[in-house]
XYZ file of C-alpha atoms in Angstrom:
291
model
C -28.581 14.536 9.456
C -28.719 11.936 6.667
C -32.096 10.492 7.786
C -33.594 13.982 7.538
C -32.139 14.458 4.060
C -33.540 11.084 2.998
C -37.026 12.165 4.081
C -36.711 15.367 2.068
C -35.555 13.426 -0.975
C -38.359 10.881 -0.686
C -40.907 13.677 -0.425
C -39.887 14.801 -3.917
C -40.667 11.292 -5.241
C -37.469 10.887 -7.307
C -36.920 8.081 -9.800
C -33.536 7.379 -8.231
C -31.769 8.304 -5.020
C -27.987 8.651 -5.223
C -25.476 9.015 -2.389
C -21.993 10.491 -2.947
C -19.603 9.202 -0.307
C -16.085 10.528 0.346
C -15.446 7.581 2.657
C -13.332 4.488 2.242
C -15.036 1.537 0.629
C -15.820 -0.333 3.876
C -17.436 2.736 5.400
C -19.387 3.381 2.195
C -20.618 -0.214 2.266
C -21.774 0.298 5.853
C -23.704 3.397 4.758
C -25.433 1.398 2.023
C -26.418 -1.239 4.557
C -27.673 1.355 7.029
C -29.558 3.420 4.443
C -31.028 1.006 1.866
C -33.188 3.813 0.459
C -30.387 4.757 -1.941
C -30.322 3.153 -5.370
C -26.753 4.126 -6.262
C -23.777 4.919 -4.043
C -20.633 6.453 -5.557
C -17.680 5.975 -3.233
C -14.355 7.811 -3.329
C -12.656 4.800 -1.782
C -11.195 1.880 -3.661
C -8.209 1.316 -5.904
C -6.674 3.953 -8.166
C -7.577 2.152 -11.418
C -10.865 0.259 -10.896
C -12.056 -2.608 -13.060
C -15.550 -1.163 -13.316
C -17.308 -3.990 -11.506
C -20.167 -2.664 -9.332
C -21.019 -4.176 -5.963
C -24.597 -4.653 -4.820
C -25.484 -4.150 -1.179
C -29.118 -5.177 -1.134
C -30.676 -3.163 -3.964
C -28.018 -0.437 -3.739
C -25.383 -0.451 -6.467
C -22.013 0.806 -5.135
C -19.518 2.012 -7.725
C -16.167 3.815 -7.803
C -14.203 5.486 -10.599
C -10.686 5.517 -9.150
C -8.442 8.433 -8.271
C -6.986 11.565 -9.846
C -9.734 12.029 -12.421
C -8.241 9.434 -14.774
C -11.591 7.738 -15.423
C -15.298 8.508 -15.530
C -18.180 6.208 -14.712
C -21.295 5.701 -16.824
C -24.514 4.291 -15.380
C -27.304 2.937 -17.564
C -30.754 2.886 -15.951
C -33.349 0.345 -17.115
C -36.454 0.745 -14.946
C -38.521 -1.654 -17.078
C -36.122 -4.464 -16.207
C -36.498 -4.028 -12.460
C -36.490 -7.342 -10.656
C -36.853 -7.591 -6.876
C -34.914 -10.848 -6.910
C -32.087 -9.368 -8.986
C -31.580 -5.595 -8.497
C -28.610 -5.598 -10.864
C -30.979 -5.793 -13.845
C -31.981 -2.171 -13.284
C -28.478 -0.858 -13.956
C -25.445 -1.220 -16.157
C -22.136 0.352 -15.132
C -18.796 0.809 -16.835
C -15.617 2.805 -16.280
C -14.276 4.874 -19.184
C -10.622 5.863 -19.224
C -10.220 9.535 -20.091
C -7.442 8.927 -22.593
C -5.902 11.466 -24.954
C -7.132 9.647 -28.056
C -10.848 10.121 -27.374
C -10.907 13.120 -25.050
C -9.231 16.466 -25.566
C -8.224 19.003 -22.942
C -10.827 21.693 -22.379
C -10.252 25.368 -21.524
C -12.297 24.946 -18.359
C -10.054 22.176 -17.033
C -6.972 24.219 -17.921
C -8.425 27.047 -15.819
C -8.901 24.656 -12.897
C -5.337 23.380 -13.218
C -3.925 26.905 -13.408
C -5.908 27.903 -10.321
C -4.604 24.842 -8.469
C -0.972 25.543 -9.397
C -1.355 29.223 -8.419
C -2.723 28.109 -5.063
C 0.261 25.802 -4.500
C 2.607 28.684 -5.318
C 0.774 30.985 -2.937
C 0.860 28.471 -0.095
C 4.467 27.461 -0.885
C 3.514 23.952 0.108
C 6.695 22.258 -1.112
C 8.834 24.408 1.185
C 6.509 24.581 4.193
C 5.617 20.901 4.550
C 7.666 19.287 7.302
C 10.519 17.236 5.774
C 11.756 13.875 7.001
C 15.305 12.671 7.659
C 16.743 10.233 5.160
C 17.069 6.747 6.715
C 20.747 6.683 5.788
C 21.385 9.775 7.918
C 23.270 11.479 5.083
C 22.525 14.692 3.179
C 22.206 15.490 -0.512
C 25.187 17.213 -2.128
C 24.133 17.550 -5.782
C 25.301 16.052 -9.072
C 27.994 18.652 -9.662
C 29.743 17.515 -6.484
C 29.421 13.883 -7.586
C 30.962 14.885 -10.914
C 34.158 16.090 -9.274
C 35.210 12.442 -9.032
C 32.748 10.614 -11.284
C 33.519 12.680 -14.363
C 32.338 10.292 -17.093
C 29.063 9.426 -15.345
C 28.392 13.130 -14.738
C 29.062 14.037 -18.380
C 26.671 11.272 -19.456
C 23.998 12.498 -17.046
C 24.192 15.994 -18.544
C 23.063 14.566 -21.897
C 19.967 12.813 -20.499
C 16.391 13.942 -19.978
C 16.956 13.396 -16.251
C 19.228 16.441 -16.184
C 16.423 18.603 -17.596
C 13.556 17.116 -15.598
C 12.881 20.344 -13.683
C 12.787 22.383 -16.873
C 10.186 20.009 -18.322
C 7.807 21.109 -15.547
C 7.941 24.574 -17.102
C 8.168 23.772 -20.805
C 6.032 20.611 -20.855
C 6.645 17.215 -22.419
C 7.544 16.903 -26.093
C 4.162 15.379 -26.973
C 2.371 18.296 -25.286
C 4.449 20.776 -27.256
C 3.740 18.927 -30.521
C -0.018 19.031 -29.841
C 0.181 22.757 -29.145
C -1.196 22.385 -25.622
C -1.106 25.271 -23.197
C 1.672 24.429 -20.762
C 0.933 25.095 -17.098
C 4.034 25.264 -14.897
C 4.187 22.607 -12.170
C 7.274 23.835 -10.289
C 5.320 24.376 -7.058
C 3.491 21.042 -7.162
C 4.956 18.473 -4.716
C 3.499 15.562 -6.699
C 5.512 16.679 -9.730
C 8.614 17.894 -7.920
C 9.088 14.558 -6.180
C 10.345 12.996 -9.433
C 11.716 16.063 -11.224
C 14.138 17.315 -8.562
C 16.518 15.647 -6.106
C 15.992 14.747 -2.474
C 12.351 13.658 -2.245
C 10.613 10.369 -1.474
C 8.708 9.886 -4.766
C 6.014 7.468 -3.671
C 5.222 9.264 -0.420
C 5.700 12.735 -1.990
C 7.688 13.937 1.010
C 10.827 16.064 0.975
C 13.923 14.877 2.780
C 15.517 17.378 5.165
C 18.371 18.259 2.808
C 16.330 17.818 -0.372
C 15.220 20.345 -2.972
C 13.141 23.252 -1.645
C 13.003 25.683 -4.569
C 15.253 26.997 -7.319
C 16.456 29.905 -5.192
C 17.433 27.883 -2.118
C 18.650 24.662 -3.728
C 19.665 25.186 -7.371
C 22.236 22.390 -6.996
C 19.384 19.861 -6.742
C 17.476 20.705 -9.927
C 16.560 17.713 -12.055
C 16.591 13.960 -11.515
C 20.150 13.471 -10.264
C 22.548 10.717 -9.171
C 21.445 10.737 -5.532
C 17.806 9.943 -6.280
C 18.955 6.458 -7.260
C 22.140 6.039 -5.232
C 21.068 7.893 -2.087
C 22.437 11.080 -0.477
C 26.173 11.418 -0.982
C 27.562 13.160 2.106
C 28.311 9.878 3.895
C 30.024 8.514 0.799
C 32.267 11.576 0.632
C 33.243 11.226 4.292
C 34.181 7.591 3.806
C 36.315 8.487 0.798
C 38.068 11.190 2.812
C 38.727 8.590 5.526
C 40.206 6.335 2.833
C 37.503 3.702 3.429
C 36.994 3.223 -0.294
C 35.298 -0.194 -0.288
C 32.763 0.927 2.290
C 32.236 4.142 0.332
C 31.425 2.149 -2.800
C 29.168 -0.238 -0.904
C 27.059 2.600 0.516
C 26.199 3.992 -2.930
C 26.051 0.810 -4.984
C 22.830 0.010 -6.843
C 22.966 -3.172 -8.907
C 21.285 -3.434 -12.284
C 18.936 -6.039 -10.832
C 17.907 -3.696 -8.013
C 17.351 -0.840 -10.451
C 15.219 -3.042 -12.681
C 13.164 -4.435 -9.821
C 12.622 -1.391 -7.604
C 14.604 1.810 -8.096
C 13.295 3.099 -11.410
C 9.689 2.262 -10.569
C 9.754 4.789 -7.738
C 9.061 7.397 -10.432
C 8.373 5.344 -13.557
C 5.216 3.832 -12.086
C 1.975 3.042 -13.916
C 0.507 6.387 -12.957
C 3.302 8.598 -14.293
C 5.098 6.418 -16.837
C 2.729 3.697 -18.095
C 4.905 2.913 -21.136
C 8.081 2.437 -19.108
C 10.182 -0.531 -20.156
C 13.466 -0.893 -18.275
C 15.865 -2.246 -20.904
C 15.223 0.406 -23.563
C 15.128 3.237 -21.019
C 18.368 2.048 -19.412
C 20.143 2.338 -22.757
C 19.497 6.088 -22.653
C 21.119 6.655 -19.264
C 23.532 3.782 -18.600
C 26.828 4.839 -17.008
C 29.134 1.839 -16.442
C 32.284 3.770 -15.670
C 34.031 3.436 -12.309
C 36.042 6.681 -12.374
């Protein structure tokens, strides 16, 4: 099919021929090699936050702009500087981050986002996607159950933003409220739920079998709770009931070093929390008590 399209394009005698590829970068490169008629190839493959360095396959410039609409690409075309020995002289390319300082939200994009969230609600994707079993084999019990024994830690958690993480999907972040942005609810969006409720694998955006489904079915798992860091608590409770206290502690223990190296970054990654800095954030939620 593509050879036929190329003939049609060439018949129109265009200044440039551009190919949009939804393929991974290696496959896009193979397309550029197979069809050298294209001047520019935009590939959907590549890393999430690209450096903006184009690659030349013959005379074809291959570029990518990353994922999730965080950046846009700009191509400068300089036909008078064409050089058969150096095709890069025809083009300049750069990636522009769509930051909040230079670019404002537009009504059209808000419409797209609202449509997307309505579609997720209609399809009930968060509830219908097949869950996975937690590798520990335990189930999630909810922070209120944890608080029956760990009273001081539970009372501290109630004062943190973690406890209200689900509500923030409805009301928006403080900076959004201050800017007067229209808030679009994200409570049916798995990508958002995975860090704002309890019982999901954040990086894979997959629900665990006993994890949060929706507010009606699992209200005890609203918000970012104890078990997202310490793991599901049913096994811990059983060990306590069997008077195996040391083993019960061992199962749930997360050291400060582990939290700093891995645990918090499951949600506070560069994509969702680019300003995250462990020490200052830890001060807001630390709970050293052993009750």
